[in-house]
mmCIF file of C-alpha atoms in Angstrom:
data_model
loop_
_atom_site.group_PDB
_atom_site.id
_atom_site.type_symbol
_atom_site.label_atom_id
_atom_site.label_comp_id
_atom_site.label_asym_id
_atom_site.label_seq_id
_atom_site.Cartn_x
_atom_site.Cartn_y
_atom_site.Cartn_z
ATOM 1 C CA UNK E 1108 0.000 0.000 0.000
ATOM 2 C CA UNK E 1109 1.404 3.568 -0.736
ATOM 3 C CA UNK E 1110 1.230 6.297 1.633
ATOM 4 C CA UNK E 1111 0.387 9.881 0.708
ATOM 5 C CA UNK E 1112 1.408 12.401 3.372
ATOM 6 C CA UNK E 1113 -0.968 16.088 3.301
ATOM 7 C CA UNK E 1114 0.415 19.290 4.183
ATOM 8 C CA UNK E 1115 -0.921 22.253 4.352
ATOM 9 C CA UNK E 1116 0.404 25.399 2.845
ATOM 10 C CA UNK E 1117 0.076 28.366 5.816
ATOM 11 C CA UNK E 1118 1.186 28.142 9.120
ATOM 12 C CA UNK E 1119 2.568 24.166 8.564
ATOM 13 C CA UNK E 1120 5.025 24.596 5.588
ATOM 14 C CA UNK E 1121 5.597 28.094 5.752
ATOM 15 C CA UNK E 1122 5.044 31.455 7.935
ATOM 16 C CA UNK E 1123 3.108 33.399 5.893
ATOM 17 C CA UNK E 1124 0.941 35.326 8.414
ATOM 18 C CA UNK E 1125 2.706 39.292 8.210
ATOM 19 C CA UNK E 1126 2.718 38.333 4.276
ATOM 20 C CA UNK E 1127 -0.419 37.288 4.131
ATOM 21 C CA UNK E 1128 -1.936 40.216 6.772
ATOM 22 C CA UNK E 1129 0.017 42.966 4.459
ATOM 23 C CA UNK E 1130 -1.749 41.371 1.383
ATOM 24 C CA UNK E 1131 -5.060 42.194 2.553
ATOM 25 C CA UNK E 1132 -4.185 45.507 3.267
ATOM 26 C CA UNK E 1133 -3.172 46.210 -0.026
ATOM 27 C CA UNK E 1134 -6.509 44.638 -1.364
ATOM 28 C CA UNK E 1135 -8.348 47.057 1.197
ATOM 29 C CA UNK E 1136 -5.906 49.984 0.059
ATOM 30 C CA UNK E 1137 -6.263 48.810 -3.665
ATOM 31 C CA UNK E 1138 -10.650 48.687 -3.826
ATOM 32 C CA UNK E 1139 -10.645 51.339 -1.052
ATOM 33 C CA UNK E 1140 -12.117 49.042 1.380
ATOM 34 C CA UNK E 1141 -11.841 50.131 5.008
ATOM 35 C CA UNK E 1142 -9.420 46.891 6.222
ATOM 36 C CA UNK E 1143 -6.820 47.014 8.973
ATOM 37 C CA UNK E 1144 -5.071 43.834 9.361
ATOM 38 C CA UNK E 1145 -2.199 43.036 11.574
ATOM 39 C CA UNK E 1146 -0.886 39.665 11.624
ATOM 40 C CA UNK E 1147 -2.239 39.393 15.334
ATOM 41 C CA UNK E 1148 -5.678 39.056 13.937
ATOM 42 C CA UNK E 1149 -4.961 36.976 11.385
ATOM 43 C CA UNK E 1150 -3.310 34.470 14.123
ATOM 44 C CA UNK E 1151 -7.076 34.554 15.697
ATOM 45 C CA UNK E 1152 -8.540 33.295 12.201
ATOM 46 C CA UNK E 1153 -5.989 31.314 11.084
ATOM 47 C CA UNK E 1154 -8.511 28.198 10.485
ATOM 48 C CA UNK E 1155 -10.693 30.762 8.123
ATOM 49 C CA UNK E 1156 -10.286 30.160 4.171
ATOM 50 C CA UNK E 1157 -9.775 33.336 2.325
ATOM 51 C CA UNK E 1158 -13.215 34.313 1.407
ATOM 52 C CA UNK E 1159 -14.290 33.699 5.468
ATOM 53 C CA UNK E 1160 -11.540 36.280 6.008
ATOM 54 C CA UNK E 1161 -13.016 38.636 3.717
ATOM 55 C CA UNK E 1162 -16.416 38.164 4.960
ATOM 56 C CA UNK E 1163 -15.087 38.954 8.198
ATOM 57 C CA UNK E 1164 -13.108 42.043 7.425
ATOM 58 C CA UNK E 1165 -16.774 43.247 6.380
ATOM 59 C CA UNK E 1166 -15.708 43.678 2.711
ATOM 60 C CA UNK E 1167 -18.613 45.299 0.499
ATOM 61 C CA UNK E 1168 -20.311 42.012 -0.666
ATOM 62 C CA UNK E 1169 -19.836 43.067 -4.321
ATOM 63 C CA UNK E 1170 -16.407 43.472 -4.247
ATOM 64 C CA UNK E 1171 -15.831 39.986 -2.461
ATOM 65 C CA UNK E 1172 -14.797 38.105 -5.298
ATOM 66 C CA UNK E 1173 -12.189 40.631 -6.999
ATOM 67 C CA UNK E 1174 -10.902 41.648 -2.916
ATOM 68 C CA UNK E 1175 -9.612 38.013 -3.426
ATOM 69 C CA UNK E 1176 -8.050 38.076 -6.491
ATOM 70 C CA UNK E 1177 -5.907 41.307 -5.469
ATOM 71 C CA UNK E 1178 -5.293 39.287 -1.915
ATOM 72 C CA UNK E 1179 -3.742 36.504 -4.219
ATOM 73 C CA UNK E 1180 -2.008 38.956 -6.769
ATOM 74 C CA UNK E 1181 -0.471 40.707 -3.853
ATOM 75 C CA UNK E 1182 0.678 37.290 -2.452
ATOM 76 C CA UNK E 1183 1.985 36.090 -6.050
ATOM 77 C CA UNK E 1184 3.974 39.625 -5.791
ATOM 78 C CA UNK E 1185 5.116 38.916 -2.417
ATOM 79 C CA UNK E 1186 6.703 35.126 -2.792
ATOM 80 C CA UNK E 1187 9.935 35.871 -2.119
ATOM 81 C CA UNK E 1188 9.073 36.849 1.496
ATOM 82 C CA UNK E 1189 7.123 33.739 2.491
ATOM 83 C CA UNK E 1190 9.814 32.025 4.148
ATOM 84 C CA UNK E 1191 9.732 28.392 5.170
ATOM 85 C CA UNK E 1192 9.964 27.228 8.620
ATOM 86 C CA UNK E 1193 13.136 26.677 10.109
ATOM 87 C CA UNK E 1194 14.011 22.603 8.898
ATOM 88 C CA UNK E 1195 10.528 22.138 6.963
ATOM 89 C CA UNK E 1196 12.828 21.669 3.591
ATOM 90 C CA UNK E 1197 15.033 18.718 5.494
ATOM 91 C CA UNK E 1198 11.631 16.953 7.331
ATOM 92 C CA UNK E 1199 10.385 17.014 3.410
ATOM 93 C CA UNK E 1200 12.854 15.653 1.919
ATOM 94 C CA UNK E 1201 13.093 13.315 4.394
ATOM 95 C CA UNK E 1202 9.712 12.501 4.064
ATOM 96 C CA UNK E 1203 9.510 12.384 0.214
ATOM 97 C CA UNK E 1204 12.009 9.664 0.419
ATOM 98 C CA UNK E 1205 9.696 7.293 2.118
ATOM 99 C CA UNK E 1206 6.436 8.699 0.884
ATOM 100 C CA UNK E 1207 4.342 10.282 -1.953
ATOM 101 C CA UNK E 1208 4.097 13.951 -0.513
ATOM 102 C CA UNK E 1209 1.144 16.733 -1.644
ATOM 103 C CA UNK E 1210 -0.209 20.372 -0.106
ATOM 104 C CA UNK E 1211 -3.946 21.303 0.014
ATOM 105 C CA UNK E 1212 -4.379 25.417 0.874
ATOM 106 C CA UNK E 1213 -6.967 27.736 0.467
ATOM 107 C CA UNK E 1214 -3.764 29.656 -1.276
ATOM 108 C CA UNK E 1215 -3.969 29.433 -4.829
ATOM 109 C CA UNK E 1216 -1.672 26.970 -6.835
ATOM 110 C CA UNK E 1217 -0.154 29.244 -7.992
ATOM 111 C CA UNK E 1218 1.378 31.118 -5.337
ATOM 112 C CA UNK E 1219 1.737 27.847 -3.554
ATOM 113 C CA UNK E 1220 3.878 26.512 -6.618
ATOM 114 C CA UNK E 1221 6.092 29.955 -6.777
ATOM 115 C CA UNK E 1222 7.210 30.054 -3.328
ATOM 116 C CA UNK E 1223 8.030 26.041 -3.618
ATOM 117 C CA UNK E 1224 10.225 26.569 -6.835
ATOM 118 C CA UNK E 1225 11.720 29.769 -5.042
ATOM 119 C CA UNK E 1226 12.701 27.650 -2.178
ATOM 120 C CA UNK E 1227 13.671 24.927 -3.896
ATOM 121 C CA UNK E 1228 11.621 22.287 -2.989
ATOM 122 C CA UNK E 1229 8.332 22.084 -5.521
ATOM 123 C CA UNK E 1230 9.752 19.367 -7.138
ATOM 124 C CA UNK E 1231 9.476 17.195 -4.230
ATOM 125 C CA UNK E 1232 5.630 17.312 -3.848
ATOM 126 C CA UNK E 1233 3.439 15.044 -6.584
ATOM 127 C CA UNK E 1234 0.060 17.144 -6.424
ATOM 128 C CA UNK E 1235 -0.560 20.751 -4.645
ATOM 129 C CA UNK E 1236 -4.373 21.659 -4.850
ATOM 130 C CA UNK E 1237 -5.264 25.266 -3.902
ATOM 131 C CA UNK E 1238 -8.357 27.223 -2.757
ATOM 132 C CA UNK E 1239 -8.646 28.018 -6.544
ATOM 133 C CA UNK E 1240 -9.055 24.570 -7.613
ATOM 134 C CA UNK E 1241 -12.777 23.911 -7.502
#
Protein backbone atom coordinates (compact mmCIF):
# COMPACT_ATOMS: atom_id res chain seq x y z
CA UNK A 1 0.00 0.00 0.00
CA UNK A 2 1.40 3.57 -0.74
CA UNK A 3 1.23 6.30 1.63
CA UNK A 4 0.39 9.88 0.71
CA UNK A 5 1.41 12.40 3.37
CA UNK A 6 -0.97 16.09 3.30
CA UNK A 7 0.42 19.29 4.18
CA UNK A 8 -0.92 22.25 4.35
CA UNK A 9 0.40 25.40 2.85
CA UNK A 10 0.08 28.37 5.82
CA UNK A 11 1.19 28.14 9.12
CA UNK A 12 2.57 24.17 8.56
CA UNK A 13 5.02 24.60 5.59
CA UNK A 14 5.60 28.09 5.75
CA UNK A 15 5.04 31.46 7.93
CA UNK A 16 3.11 33.40 5.89
CA UNK A 17 0.94 35.33 8.41
CA UNK A 18 2.71 39.29 8.21
CA UNK A 19 2.72 38.33 4.28
CA UNK A 20 -0.42 37.29 4.13
CA UNK A 21 -1.94 40.22 6.77
CA UNK A 22 0.02 42.97 4.46
CA UNK A 23 -1.75 41.37 1.38
CA UNK A 24 -5.06 42.19 2.55
CA UNK A 25 -4.18 45.51 3.27
CA UNK A 26 -3.17 46.21 -0.03
CA UNK A 27 -6.51 44.64 -1.36
CA UNK A 28 -8.35 47.06 1.20
CA UNK A 29 -5.91 49.98 0.06
CA UNK A 30 -6.26 48.81 -3.67
CA UNK A 31 -10.65 48.69 -3.83
CA UNK A 32 -10.65 51.34 -1.05
CA UNK A 33 -12.12 49.04 1.38
CA UNK A 34 -11.84 50.13 5.01
CA UNK A 35 -9.42 46.89 6.22
CA UNK A 36 -6.82 47.01 8.97
CA UNK A 37 -5.07 43.83 9.36
CA UNK A 38 -2.20 43.04 11.57
CA UNK A 39 -0.89 39.66 11.62
CA UNK A 40 -2.24 39.39 15.33
CA UNK A 41 -5.68 39.06 13.94
CA UNK A 42 -4.96 36.98 11.39
CA UNK A 43 -3.31 34.47 14.12
CA UNK A 44 -7.08 34.55 15.70
CA UNK A 45 -8.54 33.29 12.20
CA UNK A 46 -5.99 31.31 11.08
CA UNK A 47 -8.51 28.20 10.48
CA UNK A 48 -10.69 30.76 8.12
CA UNK A 49 -10.29 30.16 4.17
CA UNK A 50 -9.78 33.34 2.33
CA UNK A 51 -13.22 34.31 1.41
CA UNK A 52 -14.29 33.70 5.47
CA UNK A 53 -11.54 36.28 6.01
CA UNK A 54 -13.02 38.64 3.72
CA UNK A 55 -16.42 38.16 4.96
CA UNK A 56 -15.09 38.95 8.20
CA UNK A 57 -13.11 42.04 7.43
CA UNK A 58 -16.77 43.25 6.38
CA UNK A 59 -15.71 43.68 2.71
CA UNK A 60 -18.61 45.30 0.50
CA UNK A 61 -20.31 42.01 -0.67
CA UNK A 62 -19.84 43.07 -4.32
CA UNK A 63 -16.41 43.47 -4.25
CA UNK A 64 -15.83 39.99 -2.46
CA UNK A 65 -14.80 38.10 -5.30
CA UNK A 66 -12.19 40.63 -7.00
CA UNK A 67 -10.90 41.65 -2.92
CA UNK A 68 -9.61 38.01 -3.43
CA UNK A 69 -8.05 38.08 -6.49
CA UNK A 70 -5.91 41.31 -5.47
CA UNK A 71 -5.29 39.29 -1.91
CA UNK A 72 -3.74 36.50 -4.22
CA UNK A 73 -2.01 38.96 -6.77
CA UNK A 74 -0.47 40.71 -3.85
CA UNK A 75 0.68 37.29 -2.45
CA UNK A 76 1.98 36.09 -6.05
CA UNK A 77 3.97 39.63 -5.79
CA UNK A 78 5.12 38.92 -2.42
CA UNK A 79 6.70 35.13 -2.79
CA UNK A 80 9.93 35.87 -2.12
CA UNK A 81 9.07 36.85 1.50
CA UNK A 82 7.12 33.74 2.49
CA UNK A 83 9.81 32.03 4.15
CA UNK A 84 9.73 28.39 5.17
CA UNK A 85 9.96 27.23 8.62
CA UNK A 86 13.14 26.68 10.11
CA UNK A 87 14.01 22.60 8.90
CA UNK A 88 10.53 22.14 6.96
CA UNK A 89 12.83 21.67 3.59
CA UNK A 90 15.03 18.72 5.49
CA UNK A 91 11.63 16.95 7.33
CA UNK A 92 10.39 17.01 3.41
CA UNK A 93 12.85 15.65 1.92
CA UNK A 94 13.09 13.31 4.39
CA UNK A 95 9.71 12.50 4.06
CA UNK A 96 9.51 12.38 0.21
CA UNK A 97 12.01 9.66 0.42
CA UNK A 98 9.70 7.29 2.12
CA UNK A 99 6.44 8.70 0.88
CA UNK A 100 4.34 10.28 -1.95
CA UNK A 101 4.10 13.95 -0.51
CA UNK A 102 1.14 16.73 -1.64
CA UNK A 103 -0.21 20.37 -0.11
CA UNK A 104 -3.95 21.30 0.01
CA UNK A 105 -4.38 25.42 0.87
CA UNK A 106 -6.97 27.74 0.47
CA UNK A 107 -3.76 29.66 -1.28
CA UNK A 108 -3.97 29.43 -4.83
CA UNK A 109 -1.67 26.97 -6.83
CA UNK A 110 -0.15 29.24 -7.99
CA UNK A 111 1.38 31.12 -5.34
CA UNK A 112 1.74 27.85 -3.55
CA UNK A 113 3.88 26.51 -6.62
CA UNK A 114 6.09 29.95 -6.78
CA UNK A 115 7.21 30.05 -3.33
CA UNK A 116 8.03 26.04 -3.62
CA UNK A 117 10.22 26.57 -6.83
CA UNK A 118 11.72 29.77 -5.04
CA UNK A 119 12.70 27.65 -2.18
CA UNK A 120 13.67 24.93 -3.90
CA UNK A 121 11.62 22.29 -2.99
CA UNK A 122 8.33 22.08 -5.52
CA UNK A 123 9.75 19.37 -7.14
CA UNK A 124 9.48 17.19 -4.23
CA UNK A 125 5.63 17.31 -3.85
CA UNK A 126 3.44 15.04 -6.58
CA UNK A 127 0.06 17.14 -6.42
CA UNK A 128 -0.56 20.75 -4.65
CA UNK A 129 -4.37 21.66 -4.85
CA UNK A 130 -5.26 25.27 -3.90
CA UNK A 131 -8.36 27.22 -2.76
CA UNK A 132 -8.65 28.02 -6.54
CA UNK A 133 -9.05 24.57 -7.61
CA UNK A 134 -12.78 23.91 -7.50
Amino acid sequence: MSTTILFDFDGVLVDSIEIFSEAVNVAGRKLKQPVAFVPDDLRNIKRMSIPEIVEAANVDPNLSKEFIVEIERALYDRYEQIQLFPEMAKVVQQLREVSKLGIGSATSVAVVQRVLEHQGIKQLFDDIVGGDVP
